[in-house]
Every structure is written in C-alpha cells, then in structure tokens.
PDB file of C-alpha atoms in Angstrom:
ATOM      1  CA  MET D1113     102.302 159.846 102.887  1.00 91.00           C
ATOM      2  CA  ARG D1114     105.295 160.929 104.948  1.00 97.00           C
ATOM      3  CA  ILE D1115     107.252 157.967 106.315  1.00 98.00           C
ATOM      4  CA  VAL D1116     110.174 157.702 108.743  1.00 98.00           C
ATOM      5  CA  SER D1117     111.974 154.357 108.822  1.00 98.00           C
ATOM      6  CA  LEU D1118     113.988 153.113 111.791  1.00 98.00           C
ATOM      7  CA  VAL D1119     115.004 149.873 110.052  1.00 97.00           C
ATOM      8  CA  PRO D1120     117.603 149.800 107.230  1.00 97.00           C
ATOM      9  CA  SER D1121     116.054 146.917 105.300  1.00 96.00           C
ATOM     10  CA  LEU D1122     112.559 148.430 105.530  1.00 97.00           C
ATOM     11  CA  THR D1123     114.006 151.740 104.360  1.00 98.00           C
ATOM     12  CA  GLU D1124     115.223 150.026 101.190  1.00 97.00           C
ATOM     13  CA  ALA D1125     111.897 148.264 100.723  1.00 97.00           C
ATOM     14  CA  VAL D1126     109.851 151.462 101.034  1.00 98.00           C
ATOM     15  CA  ALA D1127     112.226 153.589  98.954  1.00 97.00           C
ATOM     16  CA  SER D1128     112.102 150.996  96.169  1.00 95.00           C
ATOM     17  CA  SER D1129     108.323 150.612  96.237  1.00 96.00           C
ATOM     18  CA  VAL D1130     106.882 153.992  97.245  1.00 96.00           C
ATOM     19  CA  PRO D1131     109.257 156.615  95.783  1.00 94.00           C
ATOM     20  CA  GLY D1132     109.154 159.927  97.590  1.00 94.00           C
ATOM     21  CA  ALA D1133     107.329 158.660 100.675  1.00 97.00           C
ATOM     22  CA  LEU D1134     110.373 158.519 102.959  1.00 98.00           C
ATOM     23  CA  VAL D1135     111.250 161.767 104.715  1.00 98.00           C
ATOM     24  CA  GLY D1136     113.566 160.346 107.389  1.00 98.00           C
ATOM     25  CA  ALA D1137     115.780 157.322 107.993  1.00 98.00           C
ATOM     26  CA  THR D1138     118.562 156.179 110.310  1.00 97.00           C
ATOM     27  CA  ASP D1139     122.255 156.787 109.803  1.00 96.00           C
ATOM     28  CA  TRP D1140     122.575 153.060 109.047  1.00 95.00           C
ATOM     29  CA  CYS D1141     120.118 153.125 106.150  1.00 96.00           C
ATOM     30  CA  THR D1142     122.634 152.706 103.318  1.00 95.00           C
ATOM     31  CA  HIS D1143     120.321 151.497 100.541  1.00 95.00           C
ATOM     32  CA  PRO D1144     119.349 152.784  98.077  1.00 95.00           C
ATOM     33  CA  ALA D1145     122.778 154.419  97.753  1.00 92.00           C
ATOM     34  CA  ASP D1146     121.256 157.689  96.539  1.00 93.00           C
ATOM     35  CA  LEU D1147     118.715 157.980  99.362  1.00 95.00           C
ATOM     36  CA  ASP D1148     118.357 161.677 100.202  1.00 95.00           C
ATOM     37  CA  VAL D1149     116.313 162.082 103.385  1.00 97.00           C
ATOM     38  CA  VAL D1150     116.784 163.582 106.846  1.00 98.00           C
ATOM     39  CA  ARG D1151     118.956 161.344 109.047  1.00 98.00           C
ATOM     40  CA  ILE D1152     117.528 160.816 112.506  1.00 97.00           C
ATOM     41  CA  GLY D1153     120.316 158.959 114.352  1.00 97.00           C
ATOM     42  CA  GLY D1154     120.851 155.262 114.912  1.00 96.00           C
ATOM     43  CA  THR D1155     118.438 152.365 115.259  1.00 96.00           C
ATOM     44  CA  LYS D1156     119.125 152.162 119.000  1.00 95.00           C
ATOM     45  CA  ASN D1157     119.381 155.914 119.656  1.00 95.00           C
ATOM     46  CA  PRO D1158     117.045 157.762 117.285  1.00 97.00           C
ATOM     47  CA  ARG D1159     116.596 161.505 117.640  1.00 97.00           C
ATOM     48  CA  VAL D1160     112.969 161.535 118.701  1.00 97.00           C
ATOM     49  CA  ASP D1161     112.776 165.331 118.506  1.00 97.00           C
ATOM     50  CA  ARG D1162     113.989 165.271 114.923  1.00 97.00           C
ATOM     51  CA  ILE D1163     111.465 162.584 113.993  1.00 98.00           C
ATOM     52  CA  VAL D1164     108.604 164.536 115.550  1.00 98.00           C
ATOM     53  CA  ALA D1165     109.689 167.687 113.696  1.00 98.00           C
ATOM     54  CA  LEU D1166     109.347 165.805 110.396  1.00 98.00           C
ATOM     55  CA  ALA D1167     105.623 165.282 111.143  1.00 97.00           C
ATOM     56  CA  PRO D1168     105.451 161.804 109.593  1.00 98.00           C
ATOM     57  CA  ASP D1169     102.179 160.025 108.973  1.00 98.00           C
ATOM     58  CA  LEU D1170     103.847 156.765 109.978  1.00 98.00           C
ATOM     59  CA  VAL D1171     107.045 155.536 111.641  1.00 98.00           C
ATOM     60  CA  ILE D1172     108.091 151.985 110.780  1.00 98.00           C
ATOM     61  CA  ALA D1173     110.140 149.994 113.274  1.00 98.00           C
ATOM     62  CA  ASN D1174     111.132 146.477 114.292  1.00 97.00           C
ATOM     63  CA  GLU D1175     110.808 144.763 117.649  1.00 95.00           C
ATOM     64  CA  GLU D1176     114.429 143.623 117.590  1.00 93.00           C
ATOM     65  CA  GLU D1177     116.244 146.572 116.027  1.00 94.00           C
ATOM     66  CA  ASN D1178     114.509 149.344 117.929  1.00 97.00           C
ATOM     67  CA  ARG D1179     114.036 149.979 121.652  1.00 96.00           C
ATOM     68  CA  GLU D1180     110.554 150.065 123.132  1.00 97.00           C
ATOM     69  CA  PRO D1181     111.206 153.239 125.206  1.00 97.00           C
ATOM     70  CA  ASP D1182     111.977 155.152 122.008  1.00 97.00           C
ATOM     71  CA  LEU D1183     108.855 153.819 120.314  1.00 98.00           C
ATOM     72  CA  ALA D1184     106.763 154.681 123.355  1.00 97.00           C
ATOM     73  CA  GLU D1185     108.120 158.230 123.268  1.00 97.00           C
ATOM     74  CA  LEU D1186     107.152 158.550 119.611  1.00 98.00           C
ATOM     75  CA  ARG D1187     103.623 157.315 120.363  1.00 98.00           C
ATOM     76  CA  ALA D1188     103.379 159.741 123.277  1.00 98.00           C
ATOM     77  CA  ALA D1189     104.189 162.524 120.823  1.00 97.00           C
ATOM     78  CA  GLY D1190     101.129 161.519 118.822  1.00 97.00           C
ATOM     79  CA  LEU D1191     102.867 159.576 116.035  1.00 98.00           C
ATOM     80  CA  GLU D1192     101.632 156.312 114.602  1.00 98.00           C
ATOM     81  CA  VAL D1193     104.255 153.565 114.891  1.00 98.00           C
ATOM     82  CA  LEU D1194     104.079 150.276 112.985  1.00 98.00           C
ATOM     83  CA  VAL D1195     106.293 147.620 114.610  1.00 98.00           C
ATOM     84  CA  THR D1196     107.307 144.529 112.664  1.00 97.00           C
ATOM     85  CA  GLY D1197     108.268 141.150 114.083  1.00 96.00           C
ATOM     86  CA  ILE D1198     110.357 138.939 111.808  1.00 95.00           C
ATOM     87  CA  ARG D1199     111.923 135.643 112.860  1.00 95.00           C
ATOM     88  CA  ASP D1200     111.830 133.688 109.573  1.00 96.00           C
ATOM     89  CA  LEU D1201     111.305 134.062 105.821  1.00 97.00           C
ATOM     90  CA  PRO D1202     107.526 133.526 105.760  1.00 96.00           C
ATOM     91  CA  GLN D1203     107.143 136.222 108.420  1.00 97.00           C
ATOM     92  CA  ALA D1204     109.414 138.505 106.421  1.00 97.00           C
ATOM     93  CA  PHE D1205     107.283 138.198 103.303  1.00 97.00           C
ATOM     94  CA  GLY D1206     104.082 138.793 105.254  1.00 97.00           C
ATOM     95  CA  GLU D1207     105.429 141.765 107.180  1.00 98.00           C
ATOM     96  CA  LEU D1208     106.909 143.354 104.067  1.00 98.00           C
ATOM     97  CA  ALA D1209     103.517 143.205 102.363  1.00 97.00           C
ATOM     98  CA  ARG D1210     101.882 144.723 105.468  1.00 97.00           C
ATOM     99  CA  VAL D1211     104.421 147.551 105.718  1.00 98.00           C
ATOM    100  CA  LEU D1212     104.162 148.461 102.044  1.00 97.00           C
ATOM    101  CA  ARG D1213     100.365 148.554 102.204  1.00 97.00           C
ATOM    102  CA  ALA D1214     100.560 150.809 105.253  1.00 97.00           C
ATOM    103  CA  CYS D1215     103.012 153.075 103.431  1.00 97.00           C
ATOM    104  CA  GLY D1216     100.625 153.543 100.519  1.00 95.00           C
ATOM    105  CA  ALA D1217     102.189 151.281  97.896  1.00 95.00           C
ATOM    106  CA  PRO D1218      99.792 151.313  94.936  1.00 92.00           C
ATOM    107  CA  SER D1219     100.363 147.615  94.257  1.00 93.00           C
ATOM    108  CA  ARG D1220     102.484 144.677  95.338  1.00 94.00           C
ATOM    109  CA  PRO D1221     106.033 145.322  94.080  1.00 96.00           C
ATOM    110  CA  ARG D1222     107.575 142.967  91.555  1.00 96.00           C
ATOM    111  CA  TRP D1223     110.688 142.486  93.697  1.00 97.00           C
ATOM    112  CA  LEU D1224     108.585 140.935  96.461  1.00 97.00           C
ATOM    113  CA  ASP D1225     107.166 138.360  94.045  1.00 97.00           C
ATOM    114  CA  GLU D1226     110.671 137.677  92.737  1.00 96.00           C
ATOM    115  CA  ALA D1227     111.954 137.178  96.269  1.00 97.00           C
ATOM    116  CA  GLU D1228     109.242 134.671  97.111  1.00 97.00           C
ATOM    117  CA  GLU D1229     109.879 132.862  93.832  1.00 96.00           C
ATOM    118  CA  ALA D1230     113.626 132.750  94.489  1.00 95.00           C
ATOM    119  CA  TRP D1231     113.155 131.105  97.864  1.00 96.00           C
ATOM    120  CA  ALA D1232     110.374 128.786  96.682  1.00 94.00           C
ATOM    121  CA  ALA D1233     112.546 127.318  93.919  1.00 81.00           C
ATOM    122  CA  PRO D1234     114.183 124.050  94.928  1.00 70.00           C
ATOM    123  CA  LEU D1235     117.830 124.565  95.776  1.00 72.00           C
ATOM    124  CA  PRO D1236     120.511 122.295  94.271  1.00 66.00           C
ATOM    125  CA  PRO D1237     120.899 119.040  96.223  1.00 58.00           C
ATOM    126  CA  THR D1238     123.551 119.455  98.905  1.00 67.00           C
ATOM    127  CA  GLY D1239     124.741 117.778 102.041  1.00 77.00           C
ATOM    128  CA  ARG D1240     123.807 119.671 105.153  1.00 88.00           C
ATOM    129  CA  ARG D1241     126.651 121.228 107.102  1.00 94.00           C
ATOM    130  CA  THR D1242     126.956 122.456 110.677  1.00 96.00           C
ATOM    131  CA  ALA D1243     128.204 125.950 111.470  1.00 97.00           C
ATOM    132  CA  VAL D1244     128.753 128.508 114.152  1.00 98.00           C
ATOM    133  CA  VAL D1245     127.726 132.020 113.141  1.00 98.00           C
ATOM    134  CA  PRO D1246     129.489 134.801 115.033  1.00 98.00           C
ATOM    135  CA  ILE D1247     127.850 138.208 114.813  1.00 97.00           C
ATOM    136  CA  TRP D1248     130.214 140.032 117.177  1.00 97.00           C
ATOM    137  CA  ARG D1249     133.601 139.713 118.816  1.00 96.00           C
ATOM    138  CA  ARG D1250     134.992 141.227 122.011  1.00 94.00           C
ATOM    139  CA  PRO D1251     132.955 139.498 123.327  1.00 96.00           C
ATOM    140  CA  TRP D1252     132.163 136.716 120.890  1.00 98.00           C
ATOM    141  CA  MET D1253     128.433 136.441 120.210  1.00 98.00           C
ATOM    142  CA  VAL D1254     126.718 134.007 117.852  1.00 98.00           C
ATOM    143  CA  LEU D1255     123.322 133.311 116.377  1.00 98.00           C
ATOM    144  CA  GLY D1256     121.188 131.334 118.785  1.00 97.00           C
ATOM    145  CA  ARG D1257     117.544 130.344 118.677  1.00 96.00           C
ATOM    146  CA  ASP D1258     114.710 131.783 116.633  1.00 95.00           C
ATOM    147  CA  THR D1259     116.500 134.247 114.336  1.00 97.00           C
ATOM    148  CA  PHE D1260     115.770 135.376 110.798  1.00 97.00           C
ATOM    149  CA  ALA D1261     119.380 134.808 109.714  1.00 97.00           C
ATOM    150  CA  GLY D1262     119.316 131.336 111.213  1.00 97.00           C
ATOM    151  CA  ASP D1263     116.210 130.471 109.210  1.00 96.00           C
ATOM    152  CA  VAL D1264     117.845 131.786 106.018  1.00 96.00           C
ATOM    153  CA  LEU D1265     120.922 129.624 106.603  1.00 96.00           C
ATOM    154  CA  ALA D1266     118.834 126.549 107.410  1.00 95.00           C
ATOM    155  CA  ARG D1267     117.124 126.897 104.030  1.00 94.00           C
ATOM    156  CA  LEU D1268     120.568 126.902 102.412  1.00 94.00           C
ATOM    157  CA  GLY D1269     121.667 123.689 104.099  1.00 92.00           C
ATOM    158  CA  VAL D1270     123.469 125.192 107.104  1.00 95.00           C
ATOM    159  CA  ASP D1271     122.494 123.975 110.566  1.00 95.00           C
ATOM    160  CA  GLN D1272     123.860 126.376 113.154  1.00 95.00           C
ATOM    161  CA  LEU D1273     125.015 124.588 116.270  1.00 97.00           C
ATOM    162  CA  TYR D1274     123.494 127.037 118.739  1.00 97.00           C
ATOM    163  CA  ALA D1275     119.995 127.062 117.253  1.00 96.00           C
ATOM    164  CA  GLY D1276     118.721 125.354 120.394  1.00 95.00           C
ATOM    165  CA  HIS D1277     120.357 127.755 122.829  1.00 96.00           C
ATOM    166  CA  ALA D1278     118.096 129.470 125.360  1.00 96.00           C
ATOM    167  CA  GLU D1279     119.246 132.889 124.138  1.00 96.00           C
ATOM    168  CA  ARG D1280     118.848 134.360 120.678  1.00 95.00           C
ATOM    169  CA  TYR D1281     122.332 135.860 120.624  1.00 97.00           C
ATOM    170  CA  PRO D1282     124.396 134.057 123.258  1.00 98.00           C
ATOM    171  CA  ARG D1283     127.904 135.044 124.287  1.00 98.00           C
ATOM    172  CA  ILE D1284     130.135 132.037 123.704  1.00 98.00           C
ATOM    173  CA  PRO D1285     133.903 132.012 124.313  1.00 97.00           C
ATOM    174  CA  VAL D1286     135.872 131.330 121.142  1.00 97.00           C
ATOM    175  CA  GLU D1287     137.414 128.265 122.777  1.00 97.00           C
ATOM    176  CA  GLU D1288     133.928 126.772 123.112  1.00 97.00           C
ATOM    177  CA  LEU D1289     133.114 127.628 119.503  1.00 98.00           C
ATOM    178  CA  LEU D1290     136.220 125.748 118.387  1.00 97.00           C
ATOM    179  CA  ALA D1291     135.410 122.802 120.642  1.00 97.00           C
ATOM    180  CA  ALA D1292     131.956 122.540 119.032  1.00 96.00           C
ATOM    181  CA  ALA D1293     133.789 121.344 115.868  1.00 96.00           C
ATOM    182  CA  PRO D1294     131.503 122.836 113.208  1.00 97.00           C
ATOM    183  CA  ASP D1295     131.925 121.993 109.523  1.00 96.00           C
ATOM    184  CA  LEU D1296     132.398 125.696 108.842  1.00 96.00           C
ATOM    185  CA  VAL D1297     132.268 129.141 110.393  1.00 98.00           C
ATOM    186  CA  VAL D1298     129.908 131.729 108.885  1.00 98.00           C
ATOM    187  CA  LEU D1299     131.164 135.307 109.237  1.00 98.00           C
ATOM    188  CA  PRO D1300     128.781 138.048 108.024  1.00 98.00           C
ATOM    189  CA  ASP D1301     129.953 141.624 107.544  1.00 97.00           C
ATOM    190  CA  GLU D1302     127.278 143.035 109.853  1.00 93.00           C
ATOM    191  CA  PRO D1303     126.505 143.877 112.567  1.00 94.00           C
ATOM    192  CA  TYR D1304     130.220 143.258 113.179  1.00 96.00           C
ATOM    193  CA  ARG D1305     132.248 143.736 110.020  1.00 97.00           C
ATOM    194  CA  PHE D1306     134.123 140.462 109.723  1.00 98.00           C
ATOM    195  CA  THR D1307     136.654 140.445 106.887  1.00 97.00           C
ATOM    196  CA  ALA D1308     139.320 138.120 105.511  1.00 97.00           C
ATOM    197  CA  ASP D1309     141.758 139.782 107.933  1.00 96.00           C
ATOM    198  CA  ASP D1310     139.450 140.007 110.938  1.00 98.00           C
ATOM    199  CA  GLY D1311     137.713 136.823 112.024  1.00 97.00           C
ATOM    200  CA  PRO D1312     139.046 133.752 110.194  1.00 98.00           C
ATOM    201  CA  GLU D1313     142.338 133.839 112.123  1.00 97.00           C
ATOM    202  CA  ALA D1314     140.390 132.949 115.287  1.00 98.00           C
ATOM    203  CA  PHE D1315     139.294 129.624 113.743  1.00 98.00           C
ATOM    204  CA  PRO D1316     142.450 127.915 112.486  1.00 96.00           C
ATOM    205  CA  GLY D1317     141.812 124.797 110.456  1.00 94.00           C
ATOM    206  CA  LEU D1318     138.126 125.565 109.872  1.00 96.00           C
ATOM    207  CA  PRO D1319     136.696 126.802 106.569  1.00 96.00           C
ATOM    208  CA  CYS D1320     135.233 130.285 106.961  1.00 97.00           C
ATOM    209  CA  ALA D1321     132.476 131.704 104.758  1.00 97.00           C
ATOM    210  CA  LEU D1322     132.485 135.501 104.553  1.00 98.00           C
ATOM    211  CA  LEU D1323     128.883 136.491 103.841  1.00 97.00           C
ATOM    212  CA  SER D1324     127.106 139.691 102.902  1.00 97.00           C
ATOM    213  CA  GLY D1325     125.218 140.770 105.993  1.00 96.00           C
ATOM    214  CA  ARG D1326     122.710 142.596 103.835  1.00 96.00           C
ATOM    215  CA  HIS D1327     121.780 139.348 102.084  1.00 97.00           C
ATOM    216  CA  LEU D1328     121.787 137.327 105.299  1.00 97.00           C
ATOM    217  CA  THR D1329     119.971 139.655 107.702  1.00 96.00           C
ATOM    218  CA  TRP D1330     118.000 142.197 105.631  1.00 95.00           C
ATOM    219  CA  TYR D1331     114.388 141.614 104.581  1.00 94.00           C
ATOM    220  CA  GLY D1332     113.718 143.659 101.482  1.00 94.00           C
ATOM    221  CA  PRO D1333     114.683 143.726  97.784  1.00 96.00           C
ATOM    222  CA  SER D1334     117.965 141.938  98.548  1.00 96.00           C
ATOM    223  CA  LEU D1335     115.966 138.775  99.323  1.00 97.00           C
ATOM    224  CA  ALA D1336     115.467 138.196  95.599  1.00 96.00           C
ATOM    225  CA  GLU D1337     119.174 137.603  95.001  1.00 96.00           C
ATOM    226  CA  ALA D1338     120.074 136.291  98.456  1.00 97.00           C
ATOM    227  CA  PRO D1339     119.869 132.537  97.662  1.00 95.00           C
ATOM    228  CA  LYS D1340     122.351 132.916  94.813  1.00 95.00           C
ATOM    229  CA  VAL D1341     124.711 135.339  96.582  1.00 96.00           C
ATOM    230  CA  LEU D1342     124.791 133.431  99.856  1.00 96.00           C
ATOM    231  CA  GLY D1343     124.937 130.029  98.185  1.00 93.00           C
ATOM    232  CA  GLU D1344     127.974 131.017  96.141  1.00 94.00           C
ATOM    233  CA  ALA D1345     129.793 132.327  99.223  1.00 95.00           C
ATOM    234  CA  LEU D1346     129.034 129.180 101.203  1.00 94.00           C
ATOM    235  CA  ARG D1347     130.234 126.924  98.382  1.00 91.00           C
ATOM    236  CA  ALA D1348     133.418 128.968  98.006  1.00 91.00           C
ATOM    237  CA  ALA D1349     134.224 128.213 101.639  1.00 90.00           C
ATOM    238  CA  HIS D1350     133.041 124.594 101.611  1.00 82.00           C
ATOM    239  CA  PRO D1351     132.835 123.139  98.061  1.00 74.00           C
ATOM    240  CA  ARG D1352     130.681 120.242  99.198  1.00 70.00           C
ATOM    241  CA  MET D1353     127.854 122.582 100.217  1.00 66.00           C
TER     242      MET D1353
END
C-alpha cells in the first residue's frame, strides 16, 4: 500500500509497523528520525496537490489535528481518507489498531502490546496533585475538557484544574492561572516549546514540570515508555508525586 500521513504520531506508528508503506508525511513528522518520504506541508495547511500526485491508497488523518476542508478536498480528488478520533488512552489503543490494519500491517505490532501493558500496570502509590497545563503563550492557552493529554496526566495522578471548562483549549490569562493556585504547572515542549528559560518564569513560586510533548500528546510507539518518562519528570518537579 501507499500511505500518506497527516498526523506525526500516526506517521511514527505506521513507519514502525509497516516499513515502506509511507510515501508522504507532514513537515512536522519528526519520527522516525531517518524517515525519508515526500513532505506535503503542515498538519493545518497540507499541499493537497502534492498529496494527490503521490497517488496514495490511503490518507490517514485526525479530527483535531487536520482541517475538514482539506480532508474534503482530498476526498473530492478521489482519495480514501481515514480520520481518527482520540480523546483518551483506550481510544488511542483502539484507533491505532484500526489504522495499522487499514495500512496493511501483517500483524499487531509488539510495541502496541507493550504500550497497553505499560499503562495497565499499577503505578506507584502517589498523592494526587492539581495542575494547570499551558500549551501556548501569547495568548496563554491551557488544556481544558476532554483531551488525550489530560487523560494521560490523570492516569499519572495529575488533576488539571480546567478539565471541566466548556472549551477544550481555553484561553486563560496568566494572572488567572496563578490565582487558581495549582500544586504544579505542567509545561510540555509542544505544541509550544516551553523550556527552562521560557515558561517557568511566568509562575514564580510554583513547581514547574517540563515534559516531553511527544510522550504526553503522541499516540504511537512512544506510549510504551510514556509512563516512565512522564512520571520521572513530574516527580523531579514535585517529589511527592
């Protein structure tokens, strides 16, 4: 099969499980590091003409990462588009299995079993902590309701304070985030690249956990090591996690 992926984490999943099937991927598809395929633009602004020219058997997309007008244009060009919807870990595991079957995987990959096993294992006993989870600044935006990353954090003992917000990614002034008095601030390195020098200074007096965005927001092979990687980063910021 010839596959074009519009989702970085699905690109990694397909490349790891169906070698040679991918013929196109977005500019943001950074894993595997040696991926050598045609680049078709960004997740929000794909080059539809370039995708069509690749004559893929299937285009894989996500309801959140990709825009419906682009997907409609691909369908109008006669391409089959598989759209995933992922709001929590169980959905991620189910959708990954569905995508890999559609992409011609000869069998269920070992990494998917390892990922399910990693998240099924009981985590060390911890006290739950509250957090705000910025994903952007200028303006400040945080995780709100019904998000995959929020579900991942909840399973690691982190209750994000805006999980009940009406919006999935609300804009909240930093003054309001500080007034919410969370136990810690979670700062992933994507979609905004928070670093030790860009982010923590806005939250004086609060512990800040700098997390790998790939392990927090991607659904693919990284899920197998995510509990360990994320847990260590959270404990480094708040030892009582």
